[in-house]
PDB file of C-alpha atoms in Angstrom:
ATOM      1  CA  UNK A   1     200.893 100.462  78.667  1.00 59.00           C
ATOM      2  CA  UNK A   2     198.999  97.806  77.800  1.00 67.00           C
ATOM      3  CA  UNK A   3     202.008  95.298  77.584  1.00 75.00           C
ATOM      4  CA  UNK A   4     202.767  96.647  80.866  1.00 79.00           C
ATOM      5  CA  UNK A   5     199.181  95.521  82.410  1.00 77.00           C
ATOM      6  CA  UNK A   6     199.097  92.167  80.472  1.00 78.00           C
ATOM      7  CA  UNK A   7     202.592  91.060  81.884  1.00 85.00           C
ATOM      8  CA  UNK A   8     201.546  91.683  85.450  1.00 84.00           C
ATOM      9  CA  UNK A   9     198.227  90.232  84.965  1.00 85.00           C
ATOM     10  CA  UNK A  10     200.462  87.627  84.318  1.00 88.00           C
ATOM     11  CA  UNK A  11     202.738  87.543  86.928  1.00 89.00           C
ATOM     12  CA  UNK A  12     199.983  87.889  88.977  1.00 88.00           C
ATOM     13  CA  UNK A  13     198.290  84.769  87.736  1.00 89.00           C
ATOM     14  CA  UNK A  14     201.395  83.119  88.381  1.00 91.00           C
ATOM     15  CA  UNK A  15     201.443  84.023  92.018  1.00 88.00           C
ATOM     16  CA  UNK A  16     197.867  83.256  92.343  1.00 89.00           C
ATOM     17  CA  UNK A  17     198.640  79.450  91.494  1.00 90.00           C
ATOM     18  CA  UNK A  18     201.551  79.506  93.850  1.00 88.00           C
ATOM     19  CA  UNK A  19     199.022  80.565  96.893  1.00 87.00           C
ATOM     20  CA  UNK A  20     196.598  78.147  95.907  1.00 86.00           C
ATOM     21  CA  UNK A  21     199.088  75.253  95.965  1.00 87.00           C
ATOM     22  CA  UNK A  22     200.988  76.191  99.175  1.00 83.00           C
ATOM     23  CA  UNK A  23     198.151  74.994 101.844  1.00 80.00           C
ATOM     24  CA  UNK A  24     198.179  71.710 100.237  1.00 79.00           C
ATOM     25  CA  UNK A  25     201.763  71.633 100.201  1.00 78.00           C
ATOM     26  CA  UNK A  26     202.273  72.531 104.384  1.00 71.00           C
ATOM     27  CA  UNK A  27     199.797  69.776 105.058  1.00 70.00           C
ATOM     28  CA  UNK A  28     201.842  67.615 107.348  1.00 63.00           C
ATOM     29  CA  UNK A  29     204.908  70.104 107.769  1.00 65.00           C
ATOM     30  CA  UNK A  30     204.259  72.798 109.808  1.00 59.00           C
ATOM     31  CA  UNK A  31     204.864  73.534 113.719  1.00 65.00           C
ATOM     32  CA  UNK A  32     201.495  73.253 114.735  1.00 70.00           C
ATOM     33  CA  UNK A  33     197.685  72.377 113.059  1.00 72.00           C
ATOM     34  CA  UNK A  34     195.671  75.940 114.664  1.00 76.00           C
ATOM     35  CA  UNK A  35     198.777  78.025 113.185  1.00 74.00           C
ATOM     36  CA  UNK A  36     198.749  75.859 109.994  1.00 75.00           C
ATOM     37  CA  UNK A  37     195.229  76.605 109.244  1.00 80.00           C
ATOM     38  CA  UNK A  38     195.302  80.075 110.495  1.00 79.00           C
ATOM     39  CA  UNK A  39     198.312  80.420 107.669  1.00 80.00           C
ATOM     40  CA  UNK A  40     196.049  78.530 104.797  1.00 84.00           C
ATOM     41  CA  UNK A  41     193.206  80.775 105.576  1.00 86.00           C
ATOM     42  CA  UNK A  42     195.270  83.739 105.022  1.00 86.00           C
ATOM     43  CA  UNK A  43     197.173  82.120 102.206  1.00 88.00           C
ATOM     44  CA  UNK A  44     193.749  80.948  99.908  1.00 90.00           C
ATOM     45  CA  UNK A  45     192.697  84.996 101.205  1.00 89.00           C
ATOM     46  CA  UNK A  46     195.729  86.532  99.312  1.00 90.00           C
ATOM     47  CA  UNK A  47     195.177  83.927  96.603  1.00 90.00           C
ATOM     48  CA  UNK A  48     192.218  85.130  95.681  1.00 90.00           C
ATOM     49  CA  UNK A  49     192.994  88.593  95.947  1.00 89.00           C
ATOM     50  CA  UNK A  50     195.926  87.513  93.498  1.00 90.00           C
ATOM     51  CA  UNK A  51     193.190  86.066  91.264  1.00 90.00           C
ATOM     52  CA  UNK A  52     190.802  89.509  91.197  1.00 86.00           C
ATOM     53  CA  UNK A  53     193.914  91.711  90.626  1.00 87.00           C
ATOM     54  CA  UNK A  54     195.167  89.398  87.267  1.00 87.00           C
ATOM     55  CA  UNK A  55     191.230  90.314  86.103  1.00 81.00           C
ATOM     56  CA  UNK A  56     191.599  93.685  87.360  1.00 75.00           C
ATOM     57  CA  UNK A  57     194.847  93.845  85.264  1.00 81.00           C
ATOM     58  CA  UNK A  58     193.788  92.162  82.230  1.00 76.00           C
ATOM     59  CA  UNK A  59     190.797  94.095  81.388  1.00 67.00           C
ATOM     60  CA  UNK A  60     191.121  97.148  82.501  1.00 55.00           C
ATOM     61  CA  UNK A  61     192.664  99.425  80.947  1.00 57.00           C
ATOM     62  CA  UNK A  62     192.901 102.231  84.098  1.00 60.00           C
ATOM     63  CA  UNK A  63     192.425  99.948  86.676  1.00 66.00           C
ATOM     64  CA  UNK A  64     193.153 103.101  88.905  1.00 65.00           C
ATOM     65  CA  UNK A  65     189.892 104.650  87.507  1.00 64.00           C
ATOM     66  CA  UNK A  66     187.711 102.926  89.963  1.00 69.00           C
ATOM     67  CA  UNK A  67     187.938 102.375  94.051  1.00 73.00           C
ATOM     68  CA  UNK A  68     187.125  98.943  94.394  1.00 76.00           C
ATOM     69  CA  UNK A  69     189.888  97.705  91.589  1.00 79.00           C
ATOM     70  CA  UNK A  70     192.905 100.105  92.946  1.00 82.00           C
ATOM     71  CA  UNK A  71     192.187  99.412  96.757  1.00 86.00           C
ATOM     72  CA  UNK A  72     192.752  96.018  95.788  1.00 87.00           C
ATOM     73  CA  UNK A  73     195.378  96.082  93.585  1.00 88.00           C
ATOM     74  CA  UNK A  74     197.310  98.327  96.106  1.00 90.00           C
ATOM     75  CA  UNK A  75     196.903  96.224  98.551  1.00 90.00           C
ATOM     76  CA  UNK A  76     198.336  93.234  96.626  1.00 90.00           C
ATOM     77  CA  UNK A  77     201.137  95.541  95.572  1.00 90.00           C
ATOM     78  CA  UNK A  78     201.488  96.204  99.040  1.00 91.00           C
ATOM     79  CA  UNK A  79     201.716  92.462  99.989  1.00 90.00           C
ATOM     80  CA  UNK A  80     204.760  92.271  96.946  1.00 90.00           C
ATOM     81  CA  UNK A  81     206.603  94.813  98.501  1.00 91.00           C
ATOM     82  CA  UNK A  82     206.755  93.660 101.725  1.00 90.00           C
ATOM     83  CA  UNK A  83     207.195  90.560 100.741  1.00 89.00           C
ATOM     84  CA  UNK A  84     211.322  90.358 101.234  1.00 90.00           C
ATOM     85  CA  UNK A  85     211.368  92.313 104.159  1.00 90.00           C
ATOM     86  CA  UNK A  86     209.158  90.197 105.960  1.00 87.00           C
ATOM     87  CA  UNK A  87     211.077  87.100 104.819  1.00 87.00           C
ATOM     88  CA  UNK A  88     214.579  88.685 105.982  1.00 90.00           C
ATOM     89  CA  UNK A  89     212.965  89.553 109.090  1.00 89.00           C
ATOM     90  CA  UNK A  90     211.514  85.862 109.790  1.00 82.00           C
ATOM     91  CA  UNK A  91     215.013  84.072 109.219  1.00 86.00           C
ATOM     92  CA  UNK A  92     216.121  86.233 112.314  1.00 86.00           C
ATOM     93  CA  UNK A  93     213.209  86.210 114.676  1.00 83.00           C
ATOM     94  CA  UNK A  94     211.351  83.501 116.331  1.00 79.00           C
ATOM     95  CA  UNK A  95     208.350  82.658 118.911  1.00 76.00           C
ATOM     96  CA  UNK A  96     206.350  85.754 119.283  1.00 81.00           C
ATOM     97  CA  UNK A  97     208.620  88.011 117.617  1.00 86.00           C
ATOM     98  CA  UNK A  98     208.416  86.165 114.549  1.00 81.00           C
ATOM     99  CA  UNK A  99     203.793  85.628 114.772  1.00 80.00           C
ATOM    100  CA  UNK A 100     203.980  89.101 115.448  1.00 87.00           C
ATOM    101  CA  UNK A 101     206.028  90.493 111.798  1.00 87.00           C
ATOM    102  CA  UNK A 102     203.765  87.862 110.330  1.00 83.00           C
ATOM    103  CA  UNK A 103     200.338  89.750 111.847  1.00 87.00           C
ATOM    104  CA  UNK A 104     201.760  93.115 111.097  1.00 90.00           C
ATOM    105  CA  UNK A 105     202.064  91.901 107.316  1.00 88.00           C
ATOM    106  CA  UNK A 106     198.913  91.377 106.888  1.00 89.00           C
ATOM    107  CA  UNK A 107     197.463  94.438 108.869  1.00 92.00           C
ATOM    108  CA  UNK A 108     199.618  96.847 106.767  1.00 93.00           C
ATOM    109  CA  UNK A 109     197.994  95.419 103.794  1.00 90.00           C
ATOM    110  CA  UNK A 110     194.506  95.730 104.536  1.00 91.00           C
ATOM    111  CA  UNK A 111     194.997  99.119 106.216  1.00 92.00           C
ATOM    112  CA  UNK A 112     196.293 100.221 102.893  1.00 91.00           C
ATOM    113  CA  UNK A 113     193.134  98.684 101.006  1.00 89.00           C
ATOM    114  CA  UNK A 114     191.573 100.713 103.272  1.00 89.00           C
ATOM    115  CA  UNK A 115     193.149 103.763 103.167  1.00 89.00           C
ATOM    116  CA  UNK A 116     192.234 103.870  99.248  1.00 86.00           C
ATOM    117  CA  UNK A 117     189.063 102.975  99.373  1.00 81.00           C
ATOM    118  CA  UNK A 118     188.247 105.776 101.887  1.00 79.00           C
ATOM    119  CA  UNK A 119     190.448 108.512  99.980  1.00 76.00           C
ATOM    120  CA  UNK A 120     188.570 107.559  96.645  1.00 66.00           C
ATOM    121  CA  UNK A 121     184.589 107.454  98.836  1.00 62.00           C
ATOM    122  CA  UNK A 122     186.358 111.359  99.870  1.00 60.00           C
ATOM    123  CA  UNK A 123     187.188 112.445  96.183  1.00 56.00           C
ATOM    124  CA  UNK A 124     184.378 110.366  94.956  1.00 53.00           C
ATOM    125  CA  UNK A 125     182.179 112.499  97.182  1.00 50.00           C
ATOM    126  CA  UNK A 126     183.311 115.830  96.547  1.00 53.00           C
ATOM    127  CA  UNK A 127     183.178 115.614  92.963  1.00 49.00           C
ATOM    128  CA  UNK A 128     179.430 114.474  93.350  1.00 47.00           C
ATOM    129  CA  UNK A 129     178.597 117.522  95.512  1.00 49.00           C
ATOM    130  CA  UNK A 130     180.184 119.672  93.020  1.00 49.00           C
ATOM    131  CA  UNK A 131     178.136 117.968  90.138  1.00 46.00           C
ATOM    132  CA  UNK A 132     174.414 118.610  92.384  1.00 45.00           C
ATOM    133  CA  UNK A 133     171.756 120.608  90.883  1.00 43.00           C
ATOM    134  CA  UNK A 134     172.737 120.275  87.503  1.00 42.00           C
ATOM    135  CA  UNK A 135     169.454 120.617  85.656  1.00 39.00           C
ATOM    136  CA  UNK A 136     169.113 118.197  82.806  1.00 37.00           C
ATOM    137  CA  UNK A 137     166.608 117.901  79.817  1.00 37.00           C
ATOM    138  CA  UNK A 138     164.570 114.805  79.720  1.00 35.00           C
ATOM    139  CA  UNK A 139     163.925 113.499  76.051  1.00 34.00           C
ATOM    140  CA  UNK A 140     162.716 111.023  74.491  1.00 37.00           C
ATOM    141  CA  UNK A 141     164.190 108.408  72.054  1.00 37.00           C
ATOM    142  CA  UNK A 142     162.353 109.747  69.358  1.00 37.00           C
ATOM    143  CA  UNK A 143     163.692 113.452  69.997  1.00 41.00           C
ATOM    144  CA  UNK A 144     167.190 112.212  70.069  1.00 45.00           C
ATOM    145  CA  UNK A 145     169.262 115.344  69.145  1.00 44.00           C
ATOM    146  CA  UNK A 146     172.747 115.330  67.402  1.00 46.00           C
ATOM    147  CA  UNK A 147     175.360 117.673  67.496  1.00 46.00           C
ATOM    148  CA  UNK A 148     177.951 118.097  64.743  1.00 48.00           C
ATOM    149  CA  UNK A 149     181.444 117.245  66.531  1.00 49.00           C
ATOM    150  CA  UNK A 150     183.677 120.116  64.599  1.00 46.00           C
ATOM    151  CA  UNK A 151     186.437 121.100  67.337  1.00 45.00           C
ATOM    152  CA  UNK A 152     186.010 124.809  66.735  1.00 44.00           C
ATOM    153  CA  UNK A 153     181.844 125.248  66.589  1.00 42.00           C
ATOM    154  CA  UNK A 154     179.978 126.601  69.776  1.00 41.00           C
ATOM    155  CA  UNK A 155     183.255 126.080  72.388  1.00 40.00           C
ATOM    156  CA  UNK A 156     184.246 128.885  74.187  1.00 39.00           C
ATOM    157  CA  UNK A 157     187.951 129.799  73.467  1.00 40.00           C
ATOM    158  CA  UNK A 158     189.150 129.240  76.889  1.00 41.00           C
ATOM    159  CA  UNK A 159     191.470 126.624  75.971  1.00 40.00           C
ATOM    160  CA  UNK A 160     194.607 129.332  75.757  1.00 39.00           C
ATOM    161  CA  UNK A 161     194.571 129.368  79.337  1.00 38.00           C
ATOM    162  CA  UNK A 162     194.474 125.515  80.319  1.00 40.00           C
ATOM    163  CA  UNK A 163     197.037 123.166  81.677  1.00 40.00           C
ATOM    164  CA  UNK A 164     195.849 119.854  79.628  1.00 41.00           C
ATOM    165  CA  UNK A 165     197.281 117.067  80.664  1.00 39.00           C
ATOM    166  CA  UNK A 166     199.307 114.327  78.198  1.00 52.00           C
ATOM    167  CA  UNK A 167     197.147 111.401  79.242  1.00 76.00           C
ATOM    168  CA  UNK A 168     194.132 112.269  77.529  1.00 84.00           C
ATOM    169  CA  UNK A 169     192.225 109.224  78.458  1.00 87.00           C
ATOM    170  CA  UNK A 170     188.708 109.978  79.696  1.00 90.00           C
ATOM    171  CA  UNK A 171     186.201 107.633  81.890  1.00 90.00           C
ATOM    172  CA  UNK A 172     182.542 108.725  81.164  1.00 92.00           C
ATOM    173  CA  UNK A 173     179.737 107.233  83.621  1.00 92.00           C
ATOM    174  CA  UNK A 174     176.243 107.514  81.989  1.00 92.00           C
ATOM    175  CA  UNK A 175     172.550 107.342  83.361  1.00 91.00           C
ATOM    176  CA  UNK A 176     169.395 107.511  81.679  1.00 88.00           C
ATOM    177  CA  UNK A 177     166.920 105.953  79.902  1.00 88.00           C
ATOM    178  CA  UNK A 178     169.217 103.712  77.470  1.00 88.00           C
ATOM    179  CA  UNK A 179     170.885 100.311  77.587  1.00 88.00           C
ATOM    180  CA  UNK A 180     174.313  99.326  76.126  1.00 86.00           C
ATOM    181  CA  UNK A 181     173.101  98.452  73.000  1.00 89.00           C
ATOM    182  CA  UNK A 182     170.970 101.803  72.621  1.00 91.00           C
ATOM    183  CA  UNK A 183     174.143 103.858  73.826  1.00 92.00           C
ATOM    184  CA  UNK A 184     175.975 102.533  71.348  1.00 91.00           C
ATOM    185  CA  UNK A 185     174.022 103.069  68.530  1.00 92.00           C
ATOM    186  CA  UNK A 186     173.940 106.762  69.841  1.00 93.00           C
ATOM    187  CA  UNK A 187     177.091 107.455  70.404  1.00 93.00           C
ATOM    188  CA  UNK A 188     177.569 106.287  66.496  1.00 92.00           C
ATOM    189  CA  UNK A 189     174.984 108.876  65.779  1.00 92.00           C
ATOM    190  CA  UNK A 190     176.633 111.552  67.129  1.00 92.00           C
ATOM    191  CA  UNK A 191     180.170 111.199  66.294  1.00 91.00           C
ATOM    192  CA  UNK A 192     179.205 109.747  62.889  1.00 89.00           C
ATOM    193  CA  UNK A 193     181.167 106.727  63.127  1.00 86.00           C
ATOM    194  CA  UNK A 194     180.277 102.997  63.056  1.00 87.00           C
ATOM    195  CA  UNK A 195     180.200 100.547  65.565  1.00 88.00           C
ATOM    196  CA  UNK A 196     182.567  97.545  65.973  1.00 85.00           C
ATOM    197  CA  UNK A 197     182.201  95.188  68.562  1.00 79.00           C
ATOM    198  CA  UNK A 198     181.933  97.237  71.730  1.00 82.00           C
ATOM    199  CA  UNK A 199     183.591 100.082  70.435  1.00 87.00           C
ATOM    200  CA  UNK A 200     182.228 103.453  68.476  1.00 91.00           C
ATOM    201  CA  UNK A 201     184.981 104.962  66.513  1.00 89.00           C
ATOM    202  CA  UNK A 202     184.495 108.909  65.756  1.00 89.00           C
ATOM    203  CA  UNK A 203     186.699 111.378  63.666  1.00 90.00           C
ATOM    204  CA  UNK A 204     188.910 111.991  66.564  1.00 89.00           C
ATOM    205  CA  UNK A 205     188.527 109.078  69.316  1.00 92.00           C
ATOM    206  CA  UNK A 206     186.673 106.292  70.116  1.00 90.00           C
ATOM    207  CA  UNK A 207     184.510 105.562  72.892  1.00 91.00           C
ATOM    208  CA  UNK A 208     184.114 101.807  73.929  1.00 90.00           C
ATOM    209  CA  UNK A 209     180.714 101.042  75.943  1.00 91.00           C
ATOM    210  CA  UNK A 210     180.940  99.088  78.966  1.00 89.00           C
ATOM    211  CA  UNK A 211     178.431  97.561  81.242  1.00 87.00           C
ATOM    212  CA  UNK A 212     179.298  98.731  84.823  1.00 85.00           C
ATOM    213  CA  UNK A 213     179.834  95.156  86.869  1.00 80.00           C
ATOM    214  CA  UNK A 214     179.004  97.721  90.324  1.00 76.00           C
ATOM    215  CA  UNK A 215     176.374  99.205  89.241  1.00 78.00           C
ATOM    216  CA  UNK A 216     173.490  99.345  91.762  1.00 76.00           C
ATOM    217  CA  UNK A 217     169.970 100.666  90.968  1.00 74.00           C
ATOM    218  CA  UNK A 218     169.115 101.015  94.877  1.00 72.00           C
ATOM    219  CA  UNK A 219     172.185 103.525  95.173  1.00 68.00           C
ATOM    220  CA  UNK A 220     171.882 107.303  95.699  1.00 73.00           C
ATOM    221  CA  UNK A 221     170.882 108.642  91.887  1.00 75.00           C
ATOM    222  CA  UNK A 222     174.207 110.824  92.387  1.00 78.00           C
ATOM    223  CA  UNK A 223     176.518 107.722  93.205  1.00 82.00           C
ATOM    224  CA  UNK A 224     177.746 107.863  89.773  1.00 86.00           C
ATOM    225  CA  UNK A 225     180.179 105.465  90.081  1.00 83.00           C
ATOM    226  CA  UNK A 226     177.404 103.424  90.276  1.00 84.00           C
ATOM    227  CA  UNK A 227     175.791 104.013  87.485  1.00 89.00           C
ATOM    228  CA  UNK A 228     174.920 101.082  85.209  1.00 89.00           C
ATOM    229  CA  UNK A 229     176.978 102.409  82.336  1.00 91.00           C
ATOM    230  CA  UNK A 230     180.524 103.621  81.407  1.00 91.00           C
ATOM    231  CA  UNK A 231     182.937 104.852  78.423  1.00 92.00           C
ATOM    232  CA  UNK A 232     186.142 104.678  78.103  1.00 90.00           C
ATOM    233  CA  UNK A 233     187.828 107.104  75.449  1.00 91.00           C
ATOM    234  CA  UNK A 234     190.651 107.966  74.393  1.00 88.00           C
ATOM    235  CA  UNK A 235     192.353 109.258  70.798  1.00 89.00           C
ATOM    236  CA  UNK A 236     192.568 107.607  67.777  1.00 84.00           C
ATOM    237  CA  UNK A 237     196.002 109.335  66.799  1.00 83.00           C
ATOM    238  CA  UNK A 238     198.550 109.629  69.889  1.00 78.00           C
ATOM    239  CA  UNK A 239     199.792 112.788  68.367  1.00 83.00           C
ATOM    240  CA  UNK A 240     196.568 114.743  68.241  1.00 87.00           C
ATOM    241  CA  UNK A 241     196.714 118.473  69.159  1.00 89.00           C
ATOM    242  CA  UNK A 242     195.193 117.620  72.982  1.00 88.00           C
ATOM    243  CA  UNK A 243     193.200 121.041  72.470  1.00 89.00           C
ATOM    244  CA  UNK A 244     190.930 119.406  69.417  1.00 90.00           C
ATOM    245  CA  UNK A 245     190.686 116.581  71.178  1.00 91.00           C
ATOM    246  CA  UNK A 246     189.445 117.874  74.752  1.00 91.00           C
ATOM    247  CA  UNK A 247     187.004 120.541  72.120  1.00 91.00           C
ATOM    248  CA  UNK A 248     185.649 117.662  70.616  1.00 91.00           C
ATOM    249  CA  UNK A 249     185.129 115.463  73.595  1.00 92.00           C
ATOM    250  CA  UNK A 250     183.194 118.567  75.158  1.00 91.00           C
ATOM    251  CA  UNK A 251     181.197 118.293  72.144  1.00 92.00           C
ATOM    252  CA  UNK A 252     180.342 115.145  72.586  1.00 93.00           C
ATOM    253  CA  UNK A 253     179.613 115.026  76.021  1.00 92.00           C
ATOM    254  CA  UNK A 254     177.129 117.872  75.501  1.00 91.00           C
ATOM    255  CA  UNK A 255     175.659 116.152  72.741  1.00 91.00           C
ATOM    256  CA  UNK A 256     174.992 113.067  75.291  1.00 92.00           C
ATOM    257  CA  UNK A 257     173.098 115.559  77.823  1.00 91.00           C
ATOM    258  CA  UNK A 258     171.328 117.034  75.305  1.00 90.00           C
ATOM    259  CA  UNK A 259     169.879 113.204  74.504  1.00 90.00           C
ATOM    260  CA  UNK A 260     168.858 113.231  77.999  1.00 90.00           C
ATOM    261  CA  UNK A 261     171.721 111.716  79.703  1.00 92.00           C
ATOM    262  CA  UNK A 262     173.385 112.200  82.957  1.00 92.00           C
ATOM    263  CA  UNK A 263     177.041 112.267  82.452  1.00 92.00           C
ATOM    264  CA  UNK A 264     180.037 112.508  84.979  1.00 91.00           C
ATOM    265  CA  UNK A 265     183.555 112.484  83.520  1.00 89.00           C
ATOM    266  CA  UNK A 266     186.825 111.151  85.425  1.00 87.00           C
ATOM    267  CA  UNK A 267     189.918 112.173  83.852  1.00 86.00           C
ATOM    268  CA  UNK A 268     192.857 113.889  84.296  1.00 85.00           C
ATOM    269  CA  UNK A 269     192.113 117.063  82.486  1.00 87.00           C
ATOM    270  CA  UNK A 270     188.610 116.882  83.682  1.00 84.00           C
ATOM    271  CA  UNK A 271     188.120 120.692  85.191  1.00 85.00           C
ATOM    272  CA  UNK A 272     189.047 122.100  81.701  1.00 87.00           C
ATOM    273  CA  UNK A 273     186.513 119.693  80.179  1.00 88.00           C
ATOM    274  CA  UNK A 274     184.252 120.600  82.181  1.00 86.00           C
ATOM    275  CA  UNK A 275     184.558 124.463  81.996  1.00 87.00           C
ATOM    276  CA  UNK A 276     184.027 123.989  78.164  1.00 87.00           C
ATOM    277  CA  UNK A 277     181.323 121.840  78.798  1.00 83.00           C
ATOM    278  CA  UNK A 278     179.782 124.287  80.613  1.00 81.00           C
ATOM    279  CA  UNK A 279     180.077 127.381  78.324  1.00 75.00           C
ATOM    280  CA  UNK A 280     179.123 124.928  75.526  1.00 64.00           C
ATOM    281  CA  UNK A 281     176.199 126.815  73.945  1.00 47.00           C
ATOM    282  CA  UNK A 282     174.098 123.530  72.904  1.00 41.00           C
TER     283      UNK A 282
END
């Protein structure tokens, strides 16, 4: 997967150069100078859109996990795939015709950026109502409690009736009274792991700490998406038993919480996670 993200981030570094270097190059060529500008602007607009998605796609490892980078990347994707049609289409239309294919281009693109930012604000929302008036404890650093992560202590055995998904990656957005330096150095606490660069490796995954770039302090407290801290986790072996795995995680998770910590999980396999989070007996 990761080979997969790089060489797009590359591609789309490539095409970001091309779009930079095509205004400069119509200077003097084109049909008219209010169209030729009206093209640059939305040229240089695309380029840069070219340029967030090769960050987008170079660091993240689930780009898809948050709106702002998958409403833009699909709406660069979108641009690729339409791409050929709207060149086949301009070598047979002209005048109007042709202005018009060119407006409808760029329409269909940001209609699709969008359409995905306002289904992820819906999904983003619902999970946020279903996650109000949870009741957590409020403790201080001093009464930092840790909780031994064994995958069969204190978890309900629900997990013979779950569906878990394969792609046991896990996005964990954290709030409290910590920074990323003091989140790390709990997180190595509780799995009982040490800490290497920004990532905390535990018996059964590791959790690297990230500093969330849209995090907003002025934001509704339940945004959590904008919360000014994030995880991303995911197994050390690929061929873990996915029920030790998602027992452990809940674990951990209620370990966090019981430090104080307001914790949302995004993942695929989230509603069994969160059942055993729930019937975790901490």
């Amino acid at each position: 997967m990761t080979f997969i993200l790089r060489t797009l981030s590359l591609i789309s570094a490539f095409l970001m150069v091309v779009c930079f270097v095509m205004p400069i190059m119509m200077l003097g060529y084109g049909t008219s100078p209010i169209r030729d500008a009206i093209a640059s602007v939305i040229i240089i607009a695309i380029a840069v859109l070219a340029m967030r998605c090769t960050k987008w796609l170079w660091r993240k490892r689930r780009f898809w996990t948050e709106i702002k980078s998958l409403s833009e990347v699909s709406a660069f994707g979108c641009l690729l795939l339409l791409s050929p049609v709207v060149a086949f289409l301009e070598q047979r239309t002209s005048g109007v015709v042709k202005g018009a294919i060119q407006i409808a281009f760029v329409l269909i693109a940001v209609s699709v950026y969008f359409f995905v930012q306002r289904y992820g604000r819906t999904k983003r929302a619902s999970v946020v109502e279903s996650s109000r008036g949870t009741s957590l404890p409020t403790i201080g650093a001093s009464q930092k409690t840790v909780l031994p992560i064994s995958p069969g202590s204190q978890v309900v055995e629900q997990h013979n009736e779950m569906s878990i998904s394969l792609d046991l990656y896990c996005k964990v957005y954290v709030n409290g009274n910590v920074n990323y330096i003091s989140l790390a150095k709990l997180i190595s606490v509780i799995l009982g792991g040490k800490i290497e660069m920004r990532s905390v490796h535990g018996p059964y995954f590791t959790a690297d700490v990230f500093v969330n770039e849209h995090a907003n302090m002025m934001a509704d407290p339940d945004d959590f998406v904008e919360w000014p801290l994030y995880l991303e986790i995911e197994p050390d072996d690929e061929n873990i038993d996915p029920q030790l795995y998602i027992n452990s995680l809940a674990s951990f998770i209620s370990a966090l919480r019981t430090n104080g910590l307001r914790v949302v999980t995004a993942c695929h396999f989230e509603e069994e996670l969160n059942a055993l989070i729930l019937n975790h007996k901490v």
